[in-house]
JSON list of C-alpha atoms in Angstrom, two decimals:
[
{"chain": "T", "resi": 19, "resn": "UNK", "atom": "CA", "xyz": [73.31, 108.03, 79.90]},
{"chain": "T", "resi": 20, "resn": "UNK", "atom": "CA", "xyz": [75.18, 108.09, 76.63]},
{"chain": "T", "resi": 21, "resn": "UNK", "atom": "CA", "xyz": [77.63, 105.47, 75.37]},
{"chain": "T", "resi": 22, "resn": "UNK", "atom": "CA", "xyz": [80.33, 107.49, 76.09]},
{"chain": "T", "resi": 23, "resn": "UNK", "atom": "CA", "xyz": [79.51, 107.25, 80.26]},
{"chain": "T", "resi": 24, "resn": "UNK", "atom": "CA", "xyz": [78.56, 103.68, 79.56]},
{"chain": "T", "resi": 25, "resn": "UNK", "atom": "CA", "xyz": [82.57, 103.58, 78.53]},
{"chain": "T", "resi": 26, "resn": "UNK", "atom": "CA", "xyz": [83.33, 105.15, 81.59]},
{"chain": "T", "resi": 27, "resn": "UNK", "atom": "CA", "xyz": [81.54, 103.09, 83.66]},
{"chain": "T", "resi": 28, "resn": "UNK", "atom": "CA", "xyz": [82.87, 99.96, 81.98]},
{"chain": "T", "resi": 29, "resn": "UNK", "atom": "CA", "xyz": [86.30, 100.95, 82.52]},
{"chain": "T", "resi": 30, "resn": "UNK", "atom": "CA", "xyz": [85.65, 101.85, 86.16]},
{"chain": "T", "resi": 31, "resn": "UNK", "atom": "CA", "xyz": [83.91, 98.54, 87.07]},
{"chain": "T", "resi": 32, "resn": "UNK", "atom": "CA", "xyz": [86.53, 96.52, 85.41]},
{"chain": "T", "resi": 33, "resn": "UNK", "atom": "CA", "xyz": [89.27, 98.10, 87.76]},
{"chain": "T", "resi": 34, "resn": "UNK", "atom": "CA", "xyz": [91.02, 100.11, 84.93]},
{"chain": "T", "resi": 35, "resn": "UNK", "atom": "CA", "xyz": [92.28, 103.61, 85.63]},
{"chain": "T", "resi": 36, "resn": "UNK", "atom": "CA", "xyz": [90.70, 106.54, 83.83]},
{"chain": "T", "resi": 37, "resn": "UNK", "atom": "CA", "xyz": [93.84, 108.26, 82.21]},
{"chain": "T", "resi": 38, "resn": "UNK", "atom": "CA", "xyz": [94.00, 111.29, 80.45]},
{"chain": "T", "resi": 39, "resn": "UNK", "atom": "CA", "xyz": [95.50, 109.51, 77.64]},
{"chain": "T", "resi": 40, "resn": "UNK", "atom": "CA", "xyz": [92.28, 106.52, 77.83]},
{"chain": "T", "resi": 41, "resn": "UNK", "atom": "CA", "xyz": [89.50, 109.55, 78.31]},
{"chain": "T", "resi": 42, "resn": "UNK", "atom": "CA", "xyz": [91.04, 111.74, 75.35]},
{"chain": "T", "resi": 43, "resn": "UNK", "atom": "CA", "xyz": [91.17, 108.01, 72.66]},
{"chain": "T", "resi": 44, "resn": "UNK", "atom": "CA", "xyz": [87.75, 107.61, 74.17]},
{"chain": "T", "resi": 45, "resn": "UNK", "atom": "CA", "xyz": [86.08, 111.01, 73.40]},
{"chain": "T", "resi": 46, "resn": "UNK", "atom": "CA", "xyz": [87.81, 110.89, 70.30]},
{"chain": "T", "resi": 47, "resn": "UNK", "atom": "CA", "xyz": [85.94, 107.83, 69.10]},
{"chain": "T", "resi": 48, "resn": "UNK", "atom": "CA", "xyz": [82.54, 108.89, 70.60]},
{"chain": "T", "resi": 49, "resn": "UNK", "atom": "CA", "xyz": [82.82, 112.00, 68.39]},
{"chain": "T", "resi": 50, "resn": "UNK", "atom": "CA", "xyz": [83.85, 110.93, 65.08]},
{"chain": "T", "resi": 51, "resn": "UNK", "atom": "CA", "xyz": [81.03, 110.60, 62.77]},
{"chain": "T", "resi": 52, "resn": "UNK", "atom": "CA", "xyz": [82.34, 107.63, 61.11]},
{"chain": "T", "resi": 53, "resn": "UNK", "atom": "CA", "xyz": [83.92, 104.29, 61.78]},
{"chain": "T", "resi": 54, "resn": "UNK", "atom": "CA", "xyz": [87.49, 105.31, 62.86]},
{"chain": "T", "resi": 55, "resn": "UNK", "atom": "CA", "xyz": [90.92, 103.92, 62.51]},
{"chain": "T", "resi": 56, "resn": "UNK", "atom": "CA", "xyz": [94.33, 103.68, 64.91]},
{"chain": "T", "resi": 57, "resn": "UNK", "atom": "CA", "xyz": [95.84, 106.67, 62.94]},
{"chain": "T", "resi": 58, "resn": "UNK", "atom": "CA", "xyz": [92.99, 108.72, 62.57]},
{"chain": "T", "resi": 59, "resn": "UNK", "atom": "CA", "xyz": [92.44, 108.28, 66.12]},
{"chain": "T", "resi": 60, "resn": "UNK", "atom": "CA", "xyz": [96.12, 109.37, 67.03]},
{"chain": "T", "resi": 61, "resn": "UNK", "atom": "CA", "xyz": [95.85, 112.42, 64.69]},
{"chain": "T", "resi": 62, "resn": "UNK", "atom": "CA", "xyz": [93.25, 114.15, 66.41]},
{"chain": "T", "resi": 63, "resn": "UNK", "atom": "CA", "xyz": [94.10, 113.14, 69.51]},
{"chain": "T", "resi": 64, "resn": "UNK", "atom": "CA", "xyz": [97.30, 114.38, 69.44]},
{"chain": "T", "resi": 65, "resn": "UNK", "atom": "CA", "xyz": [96.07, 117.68, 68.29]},
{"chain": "T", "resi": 66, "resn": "UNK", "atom": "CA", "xyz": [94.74, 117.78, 71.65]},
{"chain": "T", "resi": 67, "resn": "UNK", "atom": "CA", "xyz": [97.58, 115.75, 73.83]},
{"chain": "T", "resi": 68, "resn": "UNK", "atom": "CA", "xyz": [101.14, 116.56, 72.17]},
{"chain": "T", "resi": 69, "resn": "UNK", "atom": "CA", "xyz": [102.57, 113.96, 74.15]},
{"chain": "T", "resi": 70, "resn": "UNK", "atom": "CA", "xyz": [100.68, 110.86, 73.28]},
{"chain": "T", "resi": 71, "resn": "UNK", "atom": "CA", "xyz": [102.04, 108.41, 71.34]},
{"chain": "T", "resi": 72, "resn": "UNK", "atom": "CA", "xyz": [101.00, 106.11, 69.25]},
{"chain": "T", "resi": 73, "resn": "UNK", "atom": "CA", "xyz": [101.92, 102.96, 71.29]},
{"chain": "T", "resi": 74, "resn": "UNK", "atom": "CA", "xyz": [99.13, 104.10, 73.48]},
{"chain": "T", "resi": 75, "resn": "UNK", "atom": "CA", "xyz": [96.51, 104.51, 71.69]},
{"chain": "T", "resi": 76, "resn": "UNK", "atom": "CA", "xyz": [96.86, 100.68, 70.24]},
{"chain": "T", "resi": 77, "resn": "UNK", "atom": "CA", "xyz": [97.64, 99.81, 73.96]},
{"chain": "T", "resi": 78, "resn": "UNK", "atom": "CA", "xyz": [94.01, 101.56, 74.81]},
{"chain": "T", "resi": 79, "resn": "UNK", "atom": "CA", "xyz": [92.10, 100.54, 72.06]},
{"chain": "T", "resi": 80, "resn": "UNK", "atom": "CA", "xyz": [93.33, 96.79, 72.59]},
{"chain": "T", "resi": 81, "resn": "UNK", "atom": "CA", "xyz": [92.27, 97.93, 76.33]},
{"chain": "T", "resi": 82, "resn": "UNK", "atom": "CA", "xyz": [88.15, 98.89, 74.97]},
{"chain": "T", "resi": 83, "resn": "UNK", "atom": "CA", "xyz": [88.41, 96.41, 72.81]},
{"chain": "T", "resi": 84, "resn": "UNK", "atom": "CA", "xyz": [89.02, 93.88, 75.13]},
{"chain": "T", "resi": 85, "resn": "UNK", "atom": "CA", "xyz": [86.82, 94.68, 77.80]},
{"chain": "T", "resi": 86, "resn": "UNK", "atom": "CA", "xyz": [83.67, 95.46, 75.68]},
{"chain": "T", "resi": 87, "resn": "UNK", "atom": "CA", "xyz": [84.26, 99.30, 75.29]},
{"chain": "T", "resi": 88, "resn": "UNK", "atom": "CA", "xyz": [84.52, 99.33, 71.34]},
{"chain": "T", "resi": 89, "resn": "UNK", "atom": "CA", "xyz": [83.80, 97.40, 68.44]},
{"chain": "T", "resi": 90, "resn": "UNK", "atom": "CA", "xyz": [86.27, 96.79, 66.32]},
{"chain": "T", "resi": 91, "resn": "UNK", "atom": "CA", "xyz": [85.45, 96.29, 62.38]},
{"chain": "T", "resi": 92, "resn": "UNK", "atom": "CA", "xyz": [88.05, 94.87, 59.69]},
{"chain": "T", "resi": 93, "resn": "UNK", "atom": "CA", "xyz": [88.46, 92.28, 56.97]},
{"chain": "T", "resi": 94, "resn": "UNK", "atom": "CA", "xyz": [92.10, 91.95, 56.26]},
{"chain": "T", "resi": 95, "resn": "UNK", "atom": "CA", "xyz": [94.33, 94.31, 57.35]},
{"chain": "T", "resi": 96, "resn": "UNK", "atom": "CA", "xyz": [92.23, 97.22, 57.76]},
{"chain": "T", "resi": 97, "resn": "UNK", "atom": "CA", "xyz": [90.61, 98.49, 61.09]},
{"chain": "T", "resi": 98, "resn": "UNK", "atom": "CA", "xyz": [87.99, 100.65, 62.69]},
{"chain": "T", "resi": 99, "resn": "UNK", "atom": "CA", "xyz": [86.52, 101.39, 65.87]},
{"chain": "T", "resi": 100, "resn": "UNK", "atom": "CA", "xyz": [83.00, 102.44, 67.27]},
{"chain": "T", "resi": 101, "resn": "UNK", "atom": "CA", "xyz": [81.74, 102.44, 70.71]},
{"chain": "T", "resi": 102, "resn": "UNK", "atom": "CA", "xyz": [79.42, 99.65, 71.38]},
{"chain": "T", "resi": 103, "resn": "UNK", "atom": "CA", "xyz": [76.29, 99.96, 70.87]},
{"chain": "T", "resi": 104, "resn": "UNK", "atom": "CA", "xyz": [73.50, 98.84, 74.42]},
{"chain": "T", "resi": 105, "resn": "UNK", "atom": "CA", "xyz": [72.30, 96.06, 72.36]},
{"chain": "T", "resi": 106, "resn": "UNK", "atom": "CA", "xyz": [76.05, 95.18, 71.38]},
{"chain": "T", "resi": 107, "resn": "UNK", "atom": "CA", "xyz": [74.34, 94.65, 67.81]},
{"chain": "T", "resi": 108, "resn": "UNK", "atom": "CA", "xyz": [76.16, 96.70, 64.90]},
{"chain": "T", "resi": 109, "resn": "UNK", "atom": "CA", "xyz": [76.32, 95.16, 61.36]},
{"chain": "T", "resi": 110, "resn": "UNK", "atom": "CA", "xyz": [78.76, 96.76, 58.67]},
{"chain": "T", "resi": 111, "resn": "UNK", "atom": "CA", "xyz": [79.43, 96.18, 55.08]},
{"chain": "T", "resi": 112, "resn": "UNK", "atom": "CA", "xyz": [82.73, 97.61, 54.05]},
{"chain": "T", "resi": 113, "resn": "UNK", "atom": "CA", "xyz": [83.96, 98.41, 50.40]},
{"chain": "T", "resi": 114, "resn": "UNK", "atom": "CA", "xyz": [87.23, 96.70, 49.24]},
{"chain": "T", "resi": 115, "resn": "UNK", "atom": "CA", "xyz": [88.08, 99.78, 47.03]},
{"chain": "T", "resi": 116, "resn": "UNK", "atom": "CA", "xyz": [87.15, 102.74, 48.70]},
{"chain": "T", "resi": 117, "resn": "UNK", "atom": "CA", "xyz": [87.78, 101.30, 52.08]},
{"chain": "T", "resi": 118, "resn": "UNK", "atom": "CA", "xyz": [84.71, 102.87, 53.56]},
{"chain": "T", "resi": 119, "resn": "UNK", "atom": "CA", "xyz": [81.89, 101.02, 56.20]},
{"chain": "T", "resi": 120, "resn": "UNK", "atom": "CA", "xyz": [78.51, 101.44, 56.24]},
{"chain": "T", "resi": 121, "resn": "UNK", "atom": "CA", "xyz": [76.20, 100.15, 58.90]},
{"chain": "T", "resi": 122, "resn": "UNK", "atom": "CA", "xyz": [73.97, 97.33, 58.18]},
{"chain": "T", "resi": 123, "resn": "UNK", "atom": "CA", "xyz": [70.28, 96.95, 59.77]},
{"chain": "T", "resi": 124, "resn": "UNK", "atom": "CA", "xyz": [69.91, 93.59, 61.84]},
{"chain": "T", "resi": 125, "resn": "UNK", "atom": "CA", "xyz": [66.70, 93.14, 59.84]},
{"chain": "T", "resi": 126, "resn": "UNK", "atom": "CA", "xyz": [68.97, 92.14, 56.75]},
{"chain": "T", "resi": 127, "resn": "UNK", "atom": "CA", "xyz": [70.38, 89.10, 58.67]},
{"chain": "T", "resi": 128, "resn": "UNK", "atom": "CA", "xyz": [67.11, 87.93, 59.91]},
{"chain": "T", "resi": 129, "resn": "UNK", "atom": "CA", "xyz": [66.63, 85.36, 57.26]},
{"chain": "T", "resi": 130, "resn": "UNK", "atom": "CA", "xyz": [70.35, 84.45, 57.35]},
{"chain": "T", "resi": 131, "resn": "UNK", "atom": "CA", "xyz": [70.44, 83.44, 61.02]},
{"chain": "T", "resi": 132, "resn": "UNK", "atom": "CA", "xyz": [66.77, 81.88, 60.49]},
{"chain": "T", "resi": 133, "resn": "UNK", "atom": "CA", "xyz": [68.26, 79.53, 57.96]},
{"chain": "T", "resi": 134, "resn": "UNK", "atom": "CA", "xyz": [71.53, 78.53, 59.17]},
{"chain": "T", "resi": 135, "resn": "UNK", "atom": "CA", "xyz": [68.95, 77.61, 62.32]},
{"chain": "T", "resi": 136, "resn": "UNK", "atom": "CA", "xyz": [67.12, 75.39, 60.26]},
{"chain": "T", "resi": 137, "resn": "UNK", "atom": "CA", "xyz": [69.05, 74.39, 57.64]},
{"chain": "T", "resi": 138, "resn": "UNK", "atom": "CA", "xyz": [72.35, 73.49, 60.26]},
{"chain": "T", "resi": 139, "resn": "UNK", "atom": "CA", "xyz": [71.06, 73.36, 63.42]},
{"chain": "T", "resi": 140, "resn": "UNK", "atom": "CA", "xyz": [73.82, 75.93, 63.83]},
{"chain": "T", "resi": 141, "resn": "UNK", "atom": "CA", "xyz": [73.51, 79.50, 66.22]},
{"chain": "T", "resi": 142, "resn": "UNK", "atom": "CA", "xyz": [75.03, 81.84, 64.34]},
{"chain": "T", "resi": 143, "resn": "UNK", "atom": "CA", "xyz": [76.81, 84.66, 66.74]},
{"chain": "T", "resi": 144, "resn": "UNK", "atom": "CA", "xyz": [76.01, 87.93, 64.52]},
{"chain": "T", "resi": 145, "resn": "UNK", "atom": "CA", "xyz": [76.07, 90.27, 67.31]},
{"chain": "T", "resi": 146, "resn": "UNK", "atom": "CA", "xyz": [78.55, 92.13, 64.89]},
{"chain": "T", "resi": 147, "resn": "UNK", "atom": "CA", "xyz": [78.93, 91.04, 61.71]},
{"chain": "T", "resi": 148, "resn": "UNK", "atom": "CA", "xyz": [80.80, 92.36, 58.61]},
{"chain": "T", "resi": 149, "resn": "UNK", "atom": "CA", "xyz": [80.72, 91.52, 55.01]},
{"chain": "T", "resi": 150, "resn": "UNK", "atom": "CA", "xyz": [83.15, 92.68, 52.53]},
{"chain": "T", "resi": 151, "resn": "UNK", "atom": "CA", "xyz": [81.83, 93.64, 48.79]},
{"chain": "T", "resi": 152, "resn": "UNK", "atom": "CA", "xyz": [81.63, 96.98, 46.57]},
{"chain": "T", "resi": 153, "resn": "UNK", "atom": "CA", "xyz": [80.15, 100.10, 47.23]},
{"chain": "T", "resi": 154, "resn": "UNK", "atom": "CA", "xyz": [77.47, 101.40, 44.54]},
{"chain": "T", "resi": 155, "resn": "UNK", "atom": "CA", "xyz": [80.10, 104.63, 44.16]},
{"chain": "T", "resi": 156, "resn": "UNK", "atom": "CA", "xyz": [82.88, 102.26, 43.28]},
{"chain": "T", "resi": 157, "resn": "UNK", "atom": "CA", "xyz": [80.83, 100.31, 41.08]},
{"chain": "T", "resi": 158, "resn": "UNK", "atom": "CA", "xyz": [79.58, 102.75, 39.00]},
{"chain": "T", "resi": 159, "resn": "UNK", "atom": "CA", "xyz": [83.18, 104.10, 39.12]},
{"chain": "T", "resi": 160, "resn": "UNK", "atom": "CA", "xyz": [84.14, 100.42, 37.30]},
{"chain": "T", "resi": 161, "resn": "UNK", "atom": "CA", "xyz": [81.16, 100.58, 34.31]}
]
């Protein structure tokens, strides 16, 4: 079963009607090769569905987002979308200049959770954590 009938699945147990407009967003996020945003979203699925507009697809993504379909990635103002992983675990580090996210192996935040456990007594809830810095092309860009 892929994540995309996991979606499906989701949205069927949880009473929500499988729409032309929800399966075209949601195929449209299970085949972009990156992290994707609201507008790339409606682009291409537009292309596809002349008629959709874009107070859907925030109304559907809100919708996945809500219900555990998607993950949704920002710091600040700026957005993207994945479906969610089986584990519900995805990390991301995003670039402030180029705008771009990268995924992050749990193993990195190991350590990190370990030690606010012992140092805090506090259970850090990392399930999808995000950390904003600068990419090594944008640095190099900068010297």
């Amino acid at each position: 079963m892929t994540y995309y009938d996991d979606a499906v699945s989701i949205l069927r147990q949880t009473g929500n009607r499988l729409t032309p407009q929800r399966l075209l967003v949601l195929s449209t996020i299970a085949e972009s090769q990156h992290h994707i945003g609201i507008d790339e979203i409606y682009r291409a699925s537009k292309t596809a569905y002349p008629y959709l507009d874009l107070a859907t697809v925030y109304r559907t993504i809100h919708l996945f987002r809500d219900i555990g379909v998607i993950t949704e990635i920002g710091i600040g103002d700026k957005h993207t979308y994945e479906l969610r992983t089986r584990d519900g675990q995805h990390h991301h580090m995003l670039c402030r200049k180029c705008e771009k996210t990268f995924s992050l192996s749990p193993h990195y935040l190991e350590s990190f959770r370990a030690s606010l456990v012992n140092d805090f007594n506090f259970e850090p809830d990392l399930d999808n954590f995000a950390v904003a810095g600068t990419c090594t092309d944008c640095k190099s860009k900068l010297t």
